[in-house]
Coordinates of C-alpha atoms in Angstrom, one line a residue:
M1 CA 137.8 101.6 73.0
E2 CA 139.9 98.5 72.3
G3 CA 138.4 95.0 71.8
P4 CA 134.8 93.9 71.7
V5 CA 132.4 94.9 74.4
H6 CA 130.1 92.0 75.6
F7 CA 126.8 92.7 77.3
T8 CA 124.0 90.7 78.8
F9 CA 120.4 91.5 79.3
D10 CA 118.7 89.6 82.1
C11 CA 115.3 88.4 81.0
H12 CA 113.7 89.3 84.4
H13 CA 115.4 92.7 84.7
P14 CA 116.0 93.9 81.1
G15 CA 117.0 97.4 82.3
Y16 CA 120.1 96.0 83.9
L17 CA 123.3 95.4 82.0
L18 CA 126.2 93.1 82.5
W19 CA 129.2 94.3 80.5
Y20 CA 132.9 94.0 80.7
Q21 CA 136.0 94.5 78.6
E22 CA 139.5 93.5 79.4
K23 CA 140.7 97.1 79.7
Y24 CA 138.0 97.7 82.3
S25 CA 137.8 94.3 83.9
D26 CA 137.7 95.8 87.4
I27 CA 134.3 97.5 86.7
R28 CA 131.1 95.5 86.3
L29 CA 127.4 96.5 85.8
H30 CA 125.1 93.6 86.3
P31 CA 121.8 92.2 87.3
R32 CA 121.8 90.1 90.5
D33 CA 120.8 86.9 88.7
V34 CA 124.0 86.6 86.7
M35 CA 126.6 87.7 89.3
H36 CA 127.3 84.5 91.2
E37 CA 130.5 83.8 89.2
M38 CA 131.7 87.4 89.5
L39 CA 131.3 88.1 93.2
E40 CA 135.1 88.3 93.7
L41 CA 135.2 91.5 91.7
P42 CA 134.0 95.0 92.8
R43 CA 130.3 95.4 91.9
V44 CA 128.3 98.4 90.8
V45 CA 124.6 98.3 90.5
L46 CA 123.1 100.4 87.8
N47 CA 120.2 102.6 88.9
P48 CA 117.0 101.9 86.9
L49 CA 116.8 105.4 85.6
L50 CA 120.1 105.1 83.7
A51 CA 119.4 101.5 82.9
E52 CA 116.1 102.4 81.3
K53 CA 117.9 104.9 79.1
L54 CA 120.4 102.3 78.0
W55 CA 117.6 99.8 77.4
E56 CA 115.7 102.3 75.2
D57 CA 118.9 103.1 73.2
Y58 CA 119.4 99.3 72.7
K59 CA 115.9 98.7 71.6
K60 CA 116.1 101.6 69.2
M61 CA 119.2 100.1 67.6
E62 CA 117.4 96.8 67.4
R63 CA 114.5 98.3 65.6
L64 CA 116.9 100.0 63.2
G65 CA 118.6 96.6 62.5
V66 CA 121.9 97.7 64.0
I67 CA 121.7 94.8 66.5
K68 CA 120.3 91.4 65.8
T69 CA 118.7 89.7 68.8
S70 CA 117.7 86.1 69.5
T71 CA 115.3 84.9 72.1
C72 CA 117.5 82.0 73.0
K73 CA 120.7 83.9 73.1
K74 CA 121.3 86.7 75.6
R75 CA 124.9 87.6 74.9
Y76 CA 125.9 89.8 72.0
S77 CA 129.1 91.3 70.8
S78 CA 129.7 94.9 69.7
E79 CA 132.5 93.9 67.3
D80 CA 130.4 94.8 64.3
T81 CA 128.2 97.5 66.0
E82 CA 130.0 100.8 66.1
E83 CA 127.0 102.7 67.5
F84 CA 126.7 100.5 70.5
E85 CA 130.4 100.4 71.1
Q86 CA 130.4 104.2 71.1
L87 CA 127.5 104.1 73.7
I88 CA 129.5 101.9 76.1
S89 CA 132.6 104.0 75.4
D90 CA 130.8 107.2 76.3
I91 CA 129.7 105.7 79.5
V92 CA 133.3 104.9 80.5
K93 CA 134.7 108.2 79.3
S94 CA 132.1 110.3 81.0
N95 CA 132.9 108.7 84.4
I96 CA 129.3 107.8 84.8
L97 CA 130.1 105.5 87.6
D98 CA 130.6 108.5 89.8
N99 CA 127.2 110.0 88.8
S100 CA 124.5 110.2 91.4
Y101 CA 122.4 107.8 89.3
I102 CA 124.7 105.0 90.3
K103 CA 124.6 103.1 93.6
S104 CA 127.9 101.4 94.3
E105 CA 128.5 98.4 96.5
I106 CA 132.1 97.3 96.9
I107 CA 132.7 93.8 98.1
D108 CA 135.8 93.0 100.1
T109 CA 136.8 89.5 98.9
N110 CA 139.1 89.0 101.8
K111 CA 136.2 89.1 104.2
M112 CA 133.7 87.3 102.2
G113 CA 135.0 83.8 102.7
S114 CA 132.6 82.5 100.0
K115 CA 131.5 83.5 96.6
Q116 CA 127.9 82.9 97.4
Q117 CA 125.8 85.8 98.7
S118 CA 123.9 85.3 101.9
P119 CA 120.0 85.3 101.7
Q120 CA 120.1 88.5 103.8
S121 CA 122.3 90.4 101.4
I122 CA 120.2 89.2 98.4
Q123 CA 117.1 90.3 100.1
A124 CA 118.7 93.7 101.0
A125 CA 119.7 94.2 97.3
M126 CA 116.2 93.4 96.2
E127 CA 114.7 95.9 98.6
R128 CA 117.2 98.5 97.4
E129 CA 116.2 97.9 93.8
K130 CA 112.5 98.3 94.7
L131 CA 113.3 101.6 96.5
Y132 CA 115.0 103.0 93.5
T133 CA 112.1 102.0 91.3
Y134 CA 109.6 103.7 93.6
I135 CA 111.7 106.9 93.6
I136 CA 111.7 106.9 89.8
E137 CA 108.0 106.2 89.7
L138 CA 107.3 109.4 91.6
S139 CA 108.0 111.4 88.4
N140 CA 105.3 109.5 86.5
P141 CA 101.7 110.6 87.4
E142 CA 100.4 107.1 86.4
T143 CA 102.7 105.3 88.9
R144 CA 103.0 108.0 91.6
Q145 CA 100.2 106.9 93.8
N146 CA 101.6 103.5 94.6
A147 CA 105.1 104.9 94.9
L148 CA 104.0 107.5 97.4
L149 CA 102.3 104.7 99.5
E150 CA 105.3 102.4 99.4
L151 CA 107.9 105.1 100.1
S152 CA 105.9 106.5 103.0
K153 CA 106.1 103.1 104.6
K154 CA 109.9 103.1 104.4
R155 CA 110.5 106.4 106.3
E156 CA 111.7 104.6 109.4
S157 CA 113.5 101.7 107.8
V158 CA 115.6 103.7 105.4
P159 CA 117.5 106.4 107.3
E160 CA 118.9 108.0 104.2
L161 CA 115.6 108.2 102.3
A162 CA 115.4 112.0 102.7
P163 CA 118.7 112.7 100.8
M164 CA 117.9 110.1 98.2
L165 CA 114.5 111.7 97.5
W166 CA 115.8 115.3 97.7
H167 CA 118.7 114.7 95.2
S168 CA 116.7 112.6 92.7
F169 CA 115.5 114.3 89.6
G170 CA 112.0 115.6 89.7
T171 CA 111.0 114.2 93.1
V172 CA 110.5 117.4 95.0
A173 CA 108.5 118.9 92.1
S174 CA 106.3 115.8 92.0
L175 CA 105.6 116.0 95.8
L176 CA 104.7 119.7 95.5
Q177 CA 102.5 118.9 92.5
E178 CA 100.6 116.4 94.7
I179 CA 100.1 119.2 97.4
I180 CA 99.0 121.9 94.9
N181 CA 96.5 119.5 93.2
I182 CA 94.6 119.4 96.5
Y183 CA 94.1 123.1 96.9
P184 CA 90.9 123.2 94.8
A185 CA 89.3 120.6 97.1
I186 CA 89.8 122.9 100.1
N187 CA 87.4 125.6 99.1
P188 CA 84.8 124.6 98.6
A189 CA 85.4 121.7 100.9
T190 CA 85.1 118.7 98.6
L191 CA 88.2 116.7 99.9
T192 CA 87.6 113.0 99.8
A193 CA 89.2 110.3 102.0
H194 CA 91.1 109.0 99.0
Q195 CA 92.5 112.5 98.1
S196 CA 93.4 113.1 101.7
N197 CA 95.3 109.7 102.1
R198 CA 97.2 110.3 98.9
V199 CA 98.4 113.9 99.7
C200 CA 99.2 112.8 103.3
N201 CA 101.6 110.2 101.9
A202 CA 103.3 113.0 100.0
L203 CA 103.4 115.1 103.3
A204 CA 105.0 112.1 105.1
L205 CA 107.9 112.3 102.6
L206 CA 108.2 116.0 103.2
Q207 CA 108.5 115.2 106.9
C208 CA 111.5 113.1 106.0
F209 CA 113.2 116.3 104.6
A210 CA 112.2 118.2 107.8
S211 CA 113.7 115.5 110.0
H212 CA 117.0 114.8 108.2
P213 CA 120.0 117.1 109.0
D214 CA 121.3 116.9 105.4
T215 CA 118.0 118.2 103.9
R216 CA 116.5 120.4 106.6
S217 CA 118.3 123.6 105.7
A218 CA 117.6 123.2 101.9
F219 CA 114.0 122.4 102.8
L220 CA 113.7 125.7 104.7
S221 CA 115.6 127.7 102.1
A222 CA 113.1 126.6 99.5
H223 CA 110.2 127.7 101.7
I224 CA 108.5 124.4 101.2
P225 CA 106.6 124.5 104.6
L226 CA 104.6 127.5 103.2
F227 CA 102.9 125.1 100.8
L228 CA 101.3 123.4 103.8
Y229 CA 99.8 126.5 105.4
P230 CA 96.6 126.4 103.3
F231 CA 95.9 123.1 104.9
L232 CA 96.4 124.5 108.4
H233 CA 93.9 127.3 107.5
T234 CA 91.1 124.8 107.0
V235 CA 88.4 124.5 109.7
N236 CA 86.3 121.7 108.3
K237 CA 86.0 119.0 111.0
T238 CA 85.5 115.9 108.8
R239 CA 88.0 113.1 109.0
P240 CA 89.8 113.8 105.6
F241 CA 90.4 117.5 106.6
E242 CA 91.5 116.5 110.2
Y243 CA 93.9 114.0 108.9
L244 CA 95.3 116.6 106.4
R245 CA 95.8 119.2 109.2
L246 CA 97.4 116.7 111.5
T247 CA 99.9 115.4 108.9
S248 CA 100.8 119.0 108.0
L249 CA 101.4 119.8 111.6
G250 CA 103.6 116.7 111.8
V251 CA 105.9 118.3 109.2
I252 CA 106.2 121.5 111.2
G253 CA 106.6 119.4 114.4
A254 CA 109.5 117.5 112.8
L255 CA 111.2 120.8 112.1
V256 CA 110.9 122.3 115.6
K257 CA 111.8 119.0 117.2
T258 CA 115.4 119.6 116.2
D259 CA 115.7 122.7 118.5
E260 CA 117.6 124.6 115.8
Q261 CA 117.7 128.4 115.7
E262 CA 117.4 128.4 112.0
V263 CA 114.0 126.7 112.2
V264 CA 112.6 129.1 114.7
T265 CA 113.9 132.1 112.8
F266 CA 112.2 130.8 109.7
L267 CA 108.9 130.1 111.4
L268 CA 108.8 133.5 113.0
T269 CA 108.7 135.1 109.6
T270 CA 105.6 133.1 108.7
E271 CA 102.1 132.9 110.2
I272 CA 102.6 129.6 112.0
I273 CA 101.9 131.0 115.5
P274 CA 98.3 132.3 114.7
L275 CA 97.7 129.1 112.7
C276 CA 98.7 126.9 115.7
L277 CA 96.6 129.1 118.1
R278 CA 93.5 128.5 115.9
I279 CA 94.0 124.8 115.9
M280 CA 94.7 124.8 119.7
E281 CA 91.4 126.4 120.2
S282 CA 89.2 124.3 117.9
G283 CA 91.0 121.3 116.6
S284 CA 90.8 117.6 117.7
E285 CA 92.8 116.5 120.8
L286 CA 95.6 115.1 118.7
S287 CA 95.9 118.2 116.5
K288 CA 95.7 120.5 119.6
T289 CA 98.6 118.5 121.1
V290 CA 100.9 118.8 118.1
A291 CA 100.0 122.5 117.6
T292 CA 100.7 123.2 121.3
F293 CA 104.0 121.3 121.0
I294 CA 105.0 123.5 118.1
L295 CA 104.2 126.6 120.1
Q296 CA 106.1 125.2 123.1
K297 CA 109.2 124.6 121.0
I298 CA 109.0 128.2 119.6
L299 CA 108.7 129.5 123.1
L300 CA 111.7 127.5 124.3
D301 CA 113.9 129.4 121.9
D302 CA 114.9 132.8 123.3
S303 CA 114.0 134.6 120.1
G304 CA 110.6 132.9 120.1
L305 CA 109.9 133.9 123.7
S306 CA 111.1 137.4 123.0
Y307 CA 108.9 137.7 119.9
I308 CA 105.7 136.5 121.6
C309 CA 106.3 138.7 124.7
Q310 CA 107.3 141.8 122.6
T311 CA 103.8 143.2 122.4
Y312 CA 100.8 142.8 124.7
D313 CA 98.6 141.8 121.8
R314 CA 100.8 138.9 121.0
F315 CA 101.1 137.7 124.6
S316 CA 97.4 138.2 125.3
H317 CA 96.3 136.1 122.4
V318 CA 98.6 133.3 123.4
A319 CA 97.5 133.5 127.0
M320 CA 93.8 133.6 126.1
I321 CA 94.1 130.4 124.0
L322 CA 96.1 128.6 126.7
G323 CA 93.4 129.7 129.2
K324 CA 90.6 128.3 127.1
M325 CA 92.5 125.0 126.8
V326 CA 92.9 124.8 130.6
L327 CA 89.1 125.3 131.0
S328 CA 88.4 122.6 128.4
L329 CA 90.9 120.2 130.0
A330 CA 89.2 120.6 133.3
K331 CA 86.1 119.1 131.7
E332 CA 87.9 116.5 129.5
P333 CA 91.3 115.8 131.0
S334 CA 94.2 114.8 128.7
A335 CA 97.6 114.4 130.4
R336 CA 99.4 114.5 127.1
L337 CA 97.9 117.9 126.1
L338 CA 98.1 119.3 129.6
K339 CA 101.8 118.6 129.7
H340 CA 102.5 120.9 126.8
V341 CA 100.1 123.6 128.0
V342 CA 101.8 123.7 131.4
R343 CA 105.3 123.8 129.7
C344 CA 104.1 126.8 127.6
Y345 CA 103.0 128.7 130.8
L346 CA 106.3 127.9 132.6
R347 CA 108.3 129.2 129.7
L348 CA 106.2 132.4 129.5
S349 CA 107.0 132.9 133.2
D350 CA 110.7 133.2 132.3
N351 CA 109.9 136.6 130.7
P352 CA 109.5 139.3 133.5
R353 CA 106.8 141.2 131.7
A354 CA 104.8 138.0 130.9
L355 CA 105.3 136.8 134.5
L356 CA 103.6 139.9 135.8
A357 CA 100.7 139.4 133.4
L358 CA 100.4 135.7 134.3
R359 CA 99.8 136.7 138.0
Q360 CA 96.5 138.1 136.9
C361 CA 95.4 135.8 134.1
L362 CA 96.7 132.3 135.1
P363 CA 93.5 130.0 135.3
D364 CA 92.5 129.1 138.8
Q365 CA 92.3 125.4 137.7
L366 CA 96.1 125.4 137.6
R367 CA 96.3 126.7 141.2
D368 CA 93.5 124.8 143.1
G369 CA 94.5 121.2 142.4
T370 CA 91.9 120.5 139.7
F371 CA 94.5 118.4 137.8
S372 CA 95.9 116.5 140.8
S373 CA 94.6 113.2 139.7
C374 CA 95.7 113.8 136.1
L375 CA 99.2 114.7 137.2
S376 CA 99.6 111.9 139.7
E377 CA 101.4 109.7 137.2
D378 CA 103.3 112.5 135.3
V379 CA 106.1 113.6 137.5
S380 CA 107.6 116.0 135.0
T381 CA 104.4 118.0 134.4
E382 CA 103.7 118.1 138.1
H383 CA 107.2 119.5 138.6
W384 CA 106.7 122.1 135.9
L385 CA 103.4 123.2 137.4
S386 CA 105.0 123.6 140.9
Q387 CA 107.8 125.6 139.4
L388 CA 105.3 127.8 137.6
L389 CA 103.4 128.6 140.8
K390 CA 106.7 129.2 142.6
N391 CA 107.8 131.7 139.9
L392 CA 104.5 133.6 140.2
E393 CA 105.0 133.8 144.0
T394 CA 108.6 134.8 144.0
G395 CA 108.9 136.9 140.9
P396 CA 109.6 140.6 140.7
P397 CA 107.2 143.2 142.2
N398 CA 104.2 144.4 140.3
P399 CA 105.0 147.5 138.3
A400 CA 102.6 148.6 135.6
V401 CA 102.9 146.5 132.4
I402 CA 103.7 149.0 129.6
P403 CA 103.3 147.6 126.1
M404 CA 106.1 148.0 123.6
S405 CA 105.8 151.0 121.2
N406 CA 105.3 150.4 117.5
Q407 CA 108.8 151.7 116.9
Q408 CA 110.3 149.1 119.2
V409 CA 108.3 146.4 117.5
Q410 CA 109.5 147.3 114.1
Q411 CA 113.1 147.0 115.2
D412 CA 112.7 143.2 115.3
P413 CA 113.3 141.9 111.7
R414 CA 111.1 138.9 112.4
A415 CA 108.2 141.2 112.9
M416 CA 108.2 142.2 109.2
G417 CA 105.6 140.3 107.2
M418 CA 104.0 138.6 110.3
S419 CA 100.3 138.2 110.5
P420 CA 98.9 139.8 113.7
L421 CA 98.1 137.5 116.5
T422 CA 94.8 139.2 117.3
S423 CA 91.7 137.7 115.9

C-alpha cells in the first residue's frame, strides 16, 4: 500500500472510521458528522459490527504504544505504524466493501444540486444506524431485551427487515434462544407478563421471516415454526399465556396468508390442524379467529381439503369443532369469527364426500336465519352462506359414505408423522 493512510475517529461515534488514500480516493468510510466536505464522492457507511472490530484493534495498538493519541487531535498518520497500515491494506485487499457487513449508499452528484444533506436524509441515515445497532445487540444477552422491543416496532416501517435479520450473524440463534428459554415456564405454568412480552417481541420478528418472500422458504426449511408448537399446546387462560398463543398463531397465520403450496405442504406434515382445532374450541375470541383463519387457508388449498376429507375421523373432528363454534356464536355473535367458520363450511362442501356428510351435520343455526342480523352488514359472508346452502340442496345424490381404507390413507405422504385428529 503506497503512501500514508490517514484516519479519523469521530468523538461521538468512535466505531466509525474516515480514511482515505490517494490510490483509493473514490472509496470513503466515514461518520456522518465529518462528511459535509466529501459529499461529492461515493459514500460507504461502515456497519457497527465491523467498525467495532476495527476500533478494538486500534485500541489494542494504542495500549501497546504502537499508536500515540491525543485528546485534542483526532487525525493520525500511519506513516510510522506498519501494523495499522497493514490493517487498512487488508481491508482493501479483501474487498471488504462487498461484504454483507457493509451498507453502501452511492450519491449521484449530478442530481444532488447541493453538497449539503437534507434533514430528511440525515434523519434516515441516523435511523439506519440505530437499526444496525439493534440487530447487533440481539447477539448480546445483556442488550437483547431492548433490541427486541425496538426492532419489533420497525416491522412495518422497514420492509427489508426480515432479510437483514435472517442474514446477520447470530440473530436467528438469538431469537430461538429467547423462545427456548420460555419452555420451563410453560409447565408448570409460571409464565409472567414480562416473560410473555419479551418472547412475543421475538415471535414478532419471526413473523417477519414468515411474511417476507426472501426468507419464507428458508424459514420453513429450517422447521422454525415447530419451535412455536409448545406454546400452542398450552391451555392456561391467563393473559400472558393467551398473548403467547395469539402471537404464535400470528406467525403461522403470516405463513398461510401467502397462499403458497409450499406452506400448506409443510403444515400438513405437522400437528397444526389438531392444535388449531383445540384453540378453536376453547380459546379466546381473537385466538379462535386466527386459528379458524389458518384452518380456512389450509382448506382452500386442494391438498389441504383432500387431506382433511381423506378419512372420516379427520372430517368428523373438524365438523364437530365447527359445529360447536356455531352453537357458541349463536349465543355470543361475532361477525369476524362467523365469517371464517362459514368459509370453512363452504370449502368443505366442495368435496363430494364432505358435502354428503354436511347434509346431516350442518348446524340448524346456519339454516334458520339465526345469524341474519349478524350478516346484514357482511355481504361476502352472507353470499358464502347462501352458496353453502345451495350446494347442500343441489349436490350429488345420497350414497353411503364409505371411509377410506388404511391402505389408501398411507398412500398420502403427508399422512406420515401426523398426529390423529381424534381427541
